[in-house]
Amino acid sequence: MLKGKHIILGITGSIAAYKAAYLLRLLIKQGAEVQVVITPSGKEFITPVTLSSLSGKPVISEFFTANTGEWHSHVDLGLWADALLIAPATASTIGKMAHGIADNMLVTTYLSCKAPVFIAPAMDLDMYAHASTQHNLDLLRSYGNRIIEPATGELASHLTGKGRMEEPEKIVEILDRFFETAQPLRGKRVLITAGPTYEKIDPVRFIGNYSSGKMGFALAEACAEAGAEVVLVAGPVSVKEKHTAIHRVDVESAVEMYNAVLAEYDRTDVAIMCAAVADYAPETVSDVKLKRTGEERVLRLKPNPDIAAELGRRKRAGQCLVGFALETNDEEANARLKMEKKNLDFIVLNSLRDAGAGFRCDTNKVTVIAREGSEVEIPCKPKTEVAADIVNMVAGYFANKD
Ligand code: CTP
């Protein structure tokens, strides 16, 4: 699976840096193209000459090559990579990565990198167990990075405990398995809408709904995990995206969401319309706060654009369009009708009658109906897991088309 893959091997200042030479050799043997980026203290432990001889490429350490003045673009490097592997990763580099302290070529490359990141820590047992290190590792996990847990054994300090960098063979196996299974949406661009929309009445009031955005954000994370580049158009929500492959665009009203979505749609392979878009907006928006008059008041509403239906009209061959339907009665018939009307490839049906499904909860229970006929019931489980199931179905759709 590693044949032809572009891998950045980041090496930092740990005694385990000597194992990086063997790791590099194994990656090259598997057919990977490897660019080594080493930190200044990494060079104290292993000479770049060894590494460039093994990789067949000059080792990058500084932002500039001293004698030629050539600039090394961390941005280009980050885009070139299919994976960034940092092995060994010291507590210091882990801390810098967790907090965006970009004072060397490796951390700047990390911050620019769109590819999956694997981190193999190596340090003394007490450093590894320290709350600060563990907190930083948790932060890196929350960014979608993968930590290759260190092994337990004798350490450079002659103490025994957890902190030894995982063996190179094992690291290569982890990468290999990752490329085999984990990225069915690699190279795809996914557009997702999430959350509610707010339709202004006056400067302090709006028409909204109870959507929390959790399902849409879970889908965005699952798509990014599956290797996609994600544009997430979000209504007003308090959830936050974590994965670095998610580009978030914040909007408030249905019209803003419509414009943001249409600006992206042409470049999109998959569009997942998960937002609870208001179907109507006040016909006029007052510039000043409306005062209580004691009289009855009538709010005239005008229809909002139907974003999913517009995408259905514009859909071209090769694009996959997924909609959601939240129904309270005649669920399946209504959902199928929506799928037809909006020219969707899949519709994800939520029923408000199901416990643990729909707005504001962390779980969902849905039925995914495919235009091509299949119908899959996903039992009540965390929205993150429901999202992973939906993403697998979308990936399957592309696999069948290819
Ligand atoms: N949708 C949209 N733009 C709208 C309304 C809905 O993109 N203005 C999308 C939703 O994101 C969802 C699908 O269309 O993917 C169905 O939304 P839903 O609110 O269930 O359907 P409506 O078409 O609004 O029909 P109704 O409210 O009458 O059930």
Coordinates of C-alpha atoms and ligand atoms in Angstrom, one line a residue:
M1 CA 0.0 0.0 0.0
L2 CA 2.9 2.4 0.5
K3 CA 4.2 2.1 -3.1
G4 CA 4.4 5.6 -4.6
K5 CA 3.1 7.2 -1.5
H6 CA 4.7 10.6 -0.5
I7 CA 5.8 10.4 3.1
I8 CA 7.4 13.2 5.1
L9 CA 9.5 11.6 7.9
G10 CA 9.9 14.1 10.7
I11 CA 12.8 13.3 13.0
T12 CA 13.3 15.1 16.3
G13 CA 16.0 15.2 19.0
S14 CA 15.5 11.9 20.8
I15 CA 18.0 9.1 21.2
A16 CA 15.5 7.0 19.2
A17 CA 16.5 9.0 16.2
Y18 CA 18.9 6.2 15.3
K19 CA 15.9 4.0 14.7
A20 CA 14.6 6.5 12.2
A21 CA 17.3 5.4 9.7
Y22 CA 16.0 1.9 9.8
L23 CA 12.4 3.1 9.6
L24 CA 13.4 5.2 6.5
R25 CA 15.0 2.2 4.9
L26 CA 11.8 0.1 5.5
L27 CA 9.6 2.8 4.0
I28 CA 11.8 3.1 0.9
K29 CA 11.8 -0.7 0.6
Q30 CA 8.0 -0.6 0.5
G31 CA 8.2 1.8 -2.5
A32 CA 7.4 5.0 -0.7
E33 CA 9.0 8.3 -1.6
V34 CA 10.3 9.8 1.6
Q35 CA 11.3 13.4 2.4
V36 CA 13.1 13.7 5.7
V37 CA 12.6 16.9 7.7
I38 CA 14.8 17.0 10.8
T39 CA 14.8 19.4 13.7
P40 CA 18.0 21.2 14.7
S41 CA 18.3 18.9 17.8
G42 CA 17.5 15.8 15.7
K43 CA 20.7 16.5 13.9
E44 CA 22.6 16.1 17.1
F45 CA 21.5 12.5 17.2
I46 CA 21.7 11.4 13.6
T47 CA 23.6 12.8 10.7
P48 CA 21.6 14.1 7.7
V49 CA 24.2 12.4 5.4
T50 CA 23.0 8.9 6.6
L51 CA 19.4 10.0 6.0
S52 CA 19.9 11.6 2.6
S53 CA 21.9 8.6 1.4
L54 CA 19.0 6.3 2.4
S55 CA 16.2 8.5 1.0
G56 CA 17.9 9.7 -2.1
K57 CA 16.8 13.3 -1.3
P58 CA 18.6 16.1 0.6
V59 CA 17.4 16.3 4.1
I60 CA 15.5 19.5 5.0
S61 CA 16.2 21.1 8.3
E62 CA 16.2 24.9 7.9
F63 CA 13.9 27.3 6.2
F64 CA 16.8 28.2 3.8
T65 CA 19.8 26.3 2.5
A66 CA 22.6 28.3 4.0
N67 CA 25.0 28.5 1.0
T68 CA 22.5 28.8 -1.9
G69 CA 19.8 30.8 -0.1
E70 CA 17.2 28.4 -1.5
W71 CA 13.9 28.6 0.4
H72 CA 12.2 25.3 1.4
S73 CA 8.4 25.8 1.1
H74 CA 6.7 24.1 4.0
V75 CA 3.5 24.8 2.2
D76 CA 4.4 22.9 -0.9
L77 CA 5.8 20.1 1.3
G78 CA 2.6 19.9 3.2
L79 CA 0.6 19.6 0.0
W80 CA 3.0 17.0 -1.5
A81 CA 2.6 14.6 1.4
D82 CA 0.2 11.6 1.5
A83 CA 1.2 11.2 5.2
L84 CA 3.4 13.0 7.7
L85 CA 5.1 10.6 10.1
I86 CA 7.0 12.1 13.1
A87 CA 9.2 9.4 14.5
P88 CA 10.7 9.9 17.0
A89 CA 8.6 12.8 18.4
T90 CA 9.9 14.4 21.6
A91 CA 7.8 16.0 24.3
S92 CA 9.0 19.4 23.1
T93 CA 7.9 18.8 19.5
I94 CA 4.6 17.4 20.7
G95 CA 4.1 20.5 22.8
K96 CA 4.9 22.8 19.9
M97 CA 2.6 20.9 17.5
A98 CA -0.2 21.0 20.1
H99 CA 0.1 24.8 20.5
G100 CA 1.2 25.9 17.0
I101 CA 4.7 27.1 18.0
A102 CA 6.1 27.1 14.5
D103 CA 9.8 27.9 15.2
N104 CA 11.3 25.2 13.0
M105 CA 10.8 23.6 9.6
L106 CA 9.1 20.5 10.9
V107 CA 6.4 22.2 13.0
T108 CA 5.7 24.7 10.1
T109 CA 5.4 21.8 7.8
Y110 CA 3.0 20.1 10.2
L111 CA 0.8 23.2 10.4
S112 CA 0.6 23.4 6.6
C113 CA 0.0 19.7 6.1
K114 CA -3.4 18.5 4.8
A115 CA -2.4 14.8 4.9
P116 CA -2.9 12.4 7.8
V117 CA -0.4 12.9 10.6
F118 CA 1.2 10.0 12.6
I119 CA 3.2 10.7 15.7
A120 CA 5.4 8.2 17.4
P121 CA 6.5 9.6 20.8
A122 CA 9.8 8.7 22.3
M123 CA 10.9 9.9 25.7
D124 CA 11.6 8.9 29.3
L125 CA 8.7 7.3 31.2
D126 CA 8.1 10.2 33.6
M127 CA 8.1 12.7 30.7
Y128 CA 5.7 10.6 28.9
A129 CA 3.4 10.2 31.9
H130 CA 3.5 13.9 32.8
A131 CA 0.1 15.6 32.6
S132 CA 1.4 18.2 30.3
T133 CA 2.6 15.6 27.7
Q134 CA -0.6 13.7 28.0
H135 CA -2.7 16.8 27.6
N136 CA -0.7 17.8 24.5
L137 CA -1.2 14.3 23.0
D138 CA -4.9 14.6 23.7
L139 CA -4.9 17.9 21.9
L140 CA -3.1 16.4 18.9
R141 CA -5.7 13.5 18.9
S142 CA -8.5 16.1 18.9
Y143 CA -6.9 17.7 15.8
G144 CA -7.4 14.3 14.0
N145 CA -3.7 13.3 14.4
R146 CA -2.9 9.7 15.1
I147 CA -0.6 8.8 18.0
I148 CA 1.4 5.6 17.7
E149 CA 1.6 4.7 21.3
P150 CA 5.2 4.1 22.6
A151 CA 6.1 0.6 23.8
T152 CA 7.1 -0.4 27.3
G153 CA 10.6 -1.5 27.9
E154 CA 14.1 -0.4 28.8
L155 CA 14.7 3.2 28.1
A156 CA 17.8 5.2 27.3
S157 CA 17.9 6.3 31.0
H158 CA 18.1 2.6 31.9
L159 CA 14.8 2.9 33.6
T160 CA 12.0 0.6 32.5
G161 CA 8.6 1.9 31.5
K162 CA 6.4 3.3 28.8
G163 CA 8.2 5.7 26.4
R164 CA 10.2 3.6 23.9
M165 CA 9.4 4.6 20.3
E166 CA 7.4 1.8 18.7
E167 CA 9.5 -0.5 16.6
P168 CA 10.0 0.6 12.9
E169 CA 8.4 -2.6 11.5
K170 CA 5.3 -1.9 13.6
I171 CA 5.1 1.8 12.5
V172 CA 5.4 0.7 8.8
E173 CA 2.6 -1.8 9.4
I174 CA 0.4 0.9 10.9
L175 CA 0.9 3.2 7.9
D176 CA 0.3 0.3 5.5
R177 CA -3.0 -0.7 7.2
F178 CA -4.1 2.9 7.2
F179 CA -3.7 3.4 3.5
E180 CA -5.4 0.1 2.9
T181 CA -8.6 0.8 4.7
A182 CA -9.0 4.2 6.2
Q183 CA -9.2 6.7 3.4
P184 CA -12.0 5.7 1.0
L185 CA -12.7 9.4 0.2
R186 CA -9.1 10.4 -0.4
G187 CA -8.9 13.0 -3.2
K188 CA -12.6 13.8 -3.0
R189 CA -14.1 17.2 -2.0
V190 CA -17.1 17.2 0.2
L191 CA -19.4 20.1 0.9
I192 CA -21.6 19.8 4.0
T193 CA -24.2 22.1 5.5
A194 CA -24.9 22.0 9.2
G195 CA -26.9 23.6 12.0
P196 CA -29.9 25.8 11.8
T197 CA -30.4 29.1 10.0
Y198 CA -31.5 32.3 11.7
E199 CA -34.0 34.5 9.8
K200 CA -33.9 38.0 11.1
I201 CA -37.1 39.8 12.3
D202 CA -35.4 42.8 13.7
P203 CA -31.9 43.5 15.3
V204 CA -32.7 41.3 18.3
R205 CA -35.1 38.6 17.1
F206 CA -35.0 35.9 14.6
I207 CA -36.8 32.7 13.4
G208 CA -34.7 29.7 14.1
N209 CA -34.9 26.0 15.0
Y210 CA -33.4 23.6 17.5
S211 CA -30.7 22.1 15.3
S212 CA -27.4 21.9 17.1
G213 CA -25.2 21.1 14.1
K214 CA -23.9 18.0 15.8
M215 CA -24.8 15.6 13.0
G216 CA -23.4 17.8 10.3
F217 CA -20.1 18.4 12.3
A218 CA -19.8 14.6 12.9
L219 CA -20.2 14.1 9.2
A220 CA -17.5 16.6 8.5
E221 CA -15.1 14.9 10.9
A222 CA -15.9 11.5 9.4
C223 CA -15.4 12.7 5.8
A224 CA -12.1 14.3 6.8
E225 CA -11.0 11.1 8.6
A226 CA -11.9 9.3 5.3
G227 CA -9.4 11.5 3.5
A228 CA -11.7 14.1 2.0
E229 CA -11.2 17.8 1.8
V230 CA -14.2 19.2 3.5
V231 CA -16.0 22.6 3.2
L232 CA -18.4 22.9 6.1
V233 CA -21.0 25.6 5.7
A234 CA -22.4 26.1 9.2
G235 CA -25.3 28.1 10.5
P236 CA -25.1 29.5 14.1
V237 CA -23.9 26.7 16.3
S238 CA -21.7 26.3 19.3
V239 CA -20.0 23.0 18.1
K240 CA -16.4 23.3 16.9
E241 CA -14.6 21.5 14.1
K242 CA -11.4 19.7 14.9
H243 CA -9.9 18.1 11.8
T244 CA -7.5 20.3 9.9
A245 CA -8.9 19.1 6.5
I246 CA -12.2 20.9 7.4
H247 CA -12.6 24.4 6.0
R248 CA -15.5 26.1 7.9
V249 CA -17.6 28.9 6.4
D250 CA -20.0 30.5 8.9
V251 CA -23.4 31.8 7.7
E252 CA -26.5 32.9 9.4
S253 CA -29.5 33.0 7.1
A254 CA -30.7 30.5 4.4
V255 CA -29.8 33.0 1.7
E256 CA -26.2 33.3 3.0
M257 CA -26.0 29.5 3.2
Y258 CA -27.4 29.2 -0.4
N259 CA -24.7 31.6 -1.7
A260 CA -21.9 29.9 0.2
V261 CA -22.9 26.5 -1.0
L262 CA -23.3 27.5 -4.6
A263 CA -19.9 29.2 -4.6
E264 CA -18.4 25.7 -3.8
Y265 CA -20.6 23.3 -5.5
D266 CA -18.9 23.1 -8.9
R267 CA -15.7 21.8 -7.3
T268 CA -17.5 19.3 -5.1
D269 CA -17.7 15.5 -5.5
V270 CA -20.1 14.9 -2.6
A271 CA -22.6 17.4 -1.1
I272 CA -24.3 16.5 2.2
M273 CA -27.2 18.8 3.1
C274 CA -27.6 18.3 6.8
A275 CA -28.6 21.8 7.8
A276 CA -32.1 22.5 9.1
V277 CA -32.7 25.4 6.7
A278 CA -35.6 27.7 7.4
D279 CA -38.1 27.4 4.6
Y280 CA -39.4 30.9 5.2
A281 CA -37.9 34.3 6.2
P282 CA -39.7 37.5 7.3
E283 CA -40.6 39.5 4.2
T284 CA -39.2 42.7 5.7
V285 CA -36.5 43.0 8.4
S286 CA -36.9 46.0 10.7
D287 CA -33.8 48.1 11.3
V288 CA -34.9 48.9 14.8
K289 CA -36.2 46.8 17.6
L290 CA -40.0 46.3 17.2
K291 CA -41.9 47.7 20.1
R292 CA -44.7 46.1 22.0
T293 CA -47.9 47.8 20.9
G294 CA -50.4 45.6 22.7
E295 CA -52.0 45.0 19.3
E296 CA -52.0 41.8 17.3
R297 CA -49.1 41.6 14.9
V298 CA -48.8 39.7 11.6
L299 CA -45.4 38.5 10.4
R300 CA -45.5 38.0 6.6
L301 CA -43.0 35.4 5.4
K302 CA -41.4 34.9 2.0
P303 CA -40.1 31.5 0.9
N304 CA -36.3 30.8 1.1
P305 CA -34.4 29.2 -1.7
D306 CA -34.3 25.4 -1.4
I307 CA -30.5 24.7 -1.4
A308 CA -30.7 21.0 -1.9
A309 CA -33.2 21.2 -4.7
E310 CA -31.0 23.8 -6.5
L311 CA -28.0 21.5 -6.2
G312 CA -30.1 18.6 -7.5
R313 CA -30.9 20.8 -10.6
R314 CA -27.2 21.6 -11.1
K315 CA -25.9 18.1 -10.4
R316 CA -23.6 16.7 -13.0
A317 CA -22.5 13.1 -13.6
G318 CA -20.1 12.0 -10.9
Q319 CA -21.5 14.2 -8.2
C320 CA -23.2 12.6 -5.3
L321 CA -25.9 14.5 -3.4
V322 CA -27.1 13.5 0.0
G323 CA -30.1 15.0 1.8
F324 CA -31.7 14.7 5.2
A325 CA -35.4 14.4 5.9
L326 CA -36.9 15.1 9.3
E327 CA -40.4 13.7 9.3
T328 CA -43.1 13.3 11.9
N329 CA -45.6 11.2 9.8
D330 CA -45.6 9.0 6.7
E331 CA -41.8 9.1 7.1
E332 CA -40.7 6.8 4.4
A333 CA -43.1 8.0 1.7
N334 CA -42.3 11.6 2.4
A335 CA -38.5 10.9 2.4
R336 CA -38.7 9.1 -1.0
L337 CA -40.7 12.0 -2.4
K338 CA -38.1 14.5 -1.2
M339 CA -35.4 12.3 -2.8
E340 CA -37.2 12.5 -6.1
K341 CA -38.1 16.1 -5.9
K342 CA -34.6 17.3 -5.0
N343 CA -32.8 14.8 -7.3
L344 CA -30.8 13.3 -4.4
D345 CA -28.7 10.1 -4.5
F346 CA -29.3 9.3 -0.8
I347 CA -31.8 10.6 1.7
V348 CA -31.1 10.1 5.5
L349 CA -34.4 9.8 7.3
N350 CA -34.9 10.9 10.9
S351 CA -38.1 10.4 12.5
L352 CA -39.1 12.6 15.4
R353 CA -41.1 9.7 16.7
D354 CA -37.9 7.8 17.5
A355 CA -36.4 8.2 20.9
G356 CA -32.7 9.3 20.8
A357 CA -33.1 10.7 17.3
G358 CA -33.1 14.2 15.8
F359 CA -32.3 17.6 17.2
R360 CA -29.9 18.4 20.1
C361 CA -29.1 14.8 21.2
D362 CA -25.7 13.1 20.8
T363 CA -27.3 10.0 19.3
N364 CA -29.3 9.4 16.2
K365 CA -31.4 6.7 14.6
V366 CA -31.8 7.0 10.9
T367 CA -32.7 5.1 7.8
V368 CA -30.5 5.7 4.7
I369 CA -32.5 5.3 1.5
A370 CA -30.5 5.1 -1.7
R371 CA -31.9 6.2 -5.0
E372 CA -30.6 3.0 -6.4
G373 CA -33.0 1.0 -4.2
S374 CA -31.2 -0.1 -1.0
E375 CA -32.5 0.9 2.4
V376 CA -30.3 0.6 5.5
E377 CA -31.5 1.1 9.0
I378 CA -28.8 2.5 11.4
P379 CA -29.8 1.7 15.0
C380 CA -29.7 4.4 17.7
K381 CA -26.0 5.2 18.4
P382 CA -23.7 8.2 18.8
K383 CA -23.9 10.7 15.9
T384 CA -20.1 10.2 15.3
E385 CA -20.8 6.5 14.5
V386 CA -23.9 7.2 12.5
A387 CA -21.7 9.7 10.5
A388 CA -19.1 7.0 9.9
D389 CA -21.7 4.6 8.5
I390 CA -23.1 7.3 6.2
V391 CA -19.6 8.1 4.9
N392 CA -19.0 4.4 4.2
M393 CA -22.2 4.3 2.2
V394 CA -21.1 7.3 0.2
A395 CA -17.6 5.8 -0.3
G396 CA -19.3 2.5 -1.5
Y397 CA -21.3 4.6 -4.0
F398 CA -18.1 5.9 -5.6
A399 CA -16.4 2.4 -5.4
N400 CA -19.3 0.9 -7.4
K401 CA -19.2 3.7 -10.0
D402 CA -15.4 3.4 -10.6
Ligands
CTP1 N1 -33.0 21.9 2.5 C1 -32.3 22.9 1.9 N2 -32.8 24.1 1.7 C2 -34.0 24.4 2.2 C3 -34.8 23.4 2.9 C4 -34.3 22.2 3.0 O1 -31.2 22.6 1.4 N3 -34.5 25.6 2.1 C5 -32.5 20.5 2.6 C6 -32.2 20.1 4.0 O2 -30.9 20.4 4.4 C7 -32.4 18.6 3.9 C8 -33.5 18.4 2.8 O3 -33.4 19.7 2.1 O4 -31.3 17.9 3.3 C9 -34.9 18.2 3.3 O5 -35.1 19.2 4.3 P1 -36.5 19.2 5.1 O6 -36.6 20.5 5.9 O7 -36.9 17.9 5.7 O8 -37.5 19.4 3.8 P2 -38.2 20.5 3.1 O9 -37.9 20.5 1.7 O10 -38.0 21.8 3.8 O11 -39.7 20.0 3.3 P3 -40.7 20.2 4.5 O12 -40.1 21.2 5.5 O13 -42.0 20.6 3.9 O14 -40.8 18.8 5.1

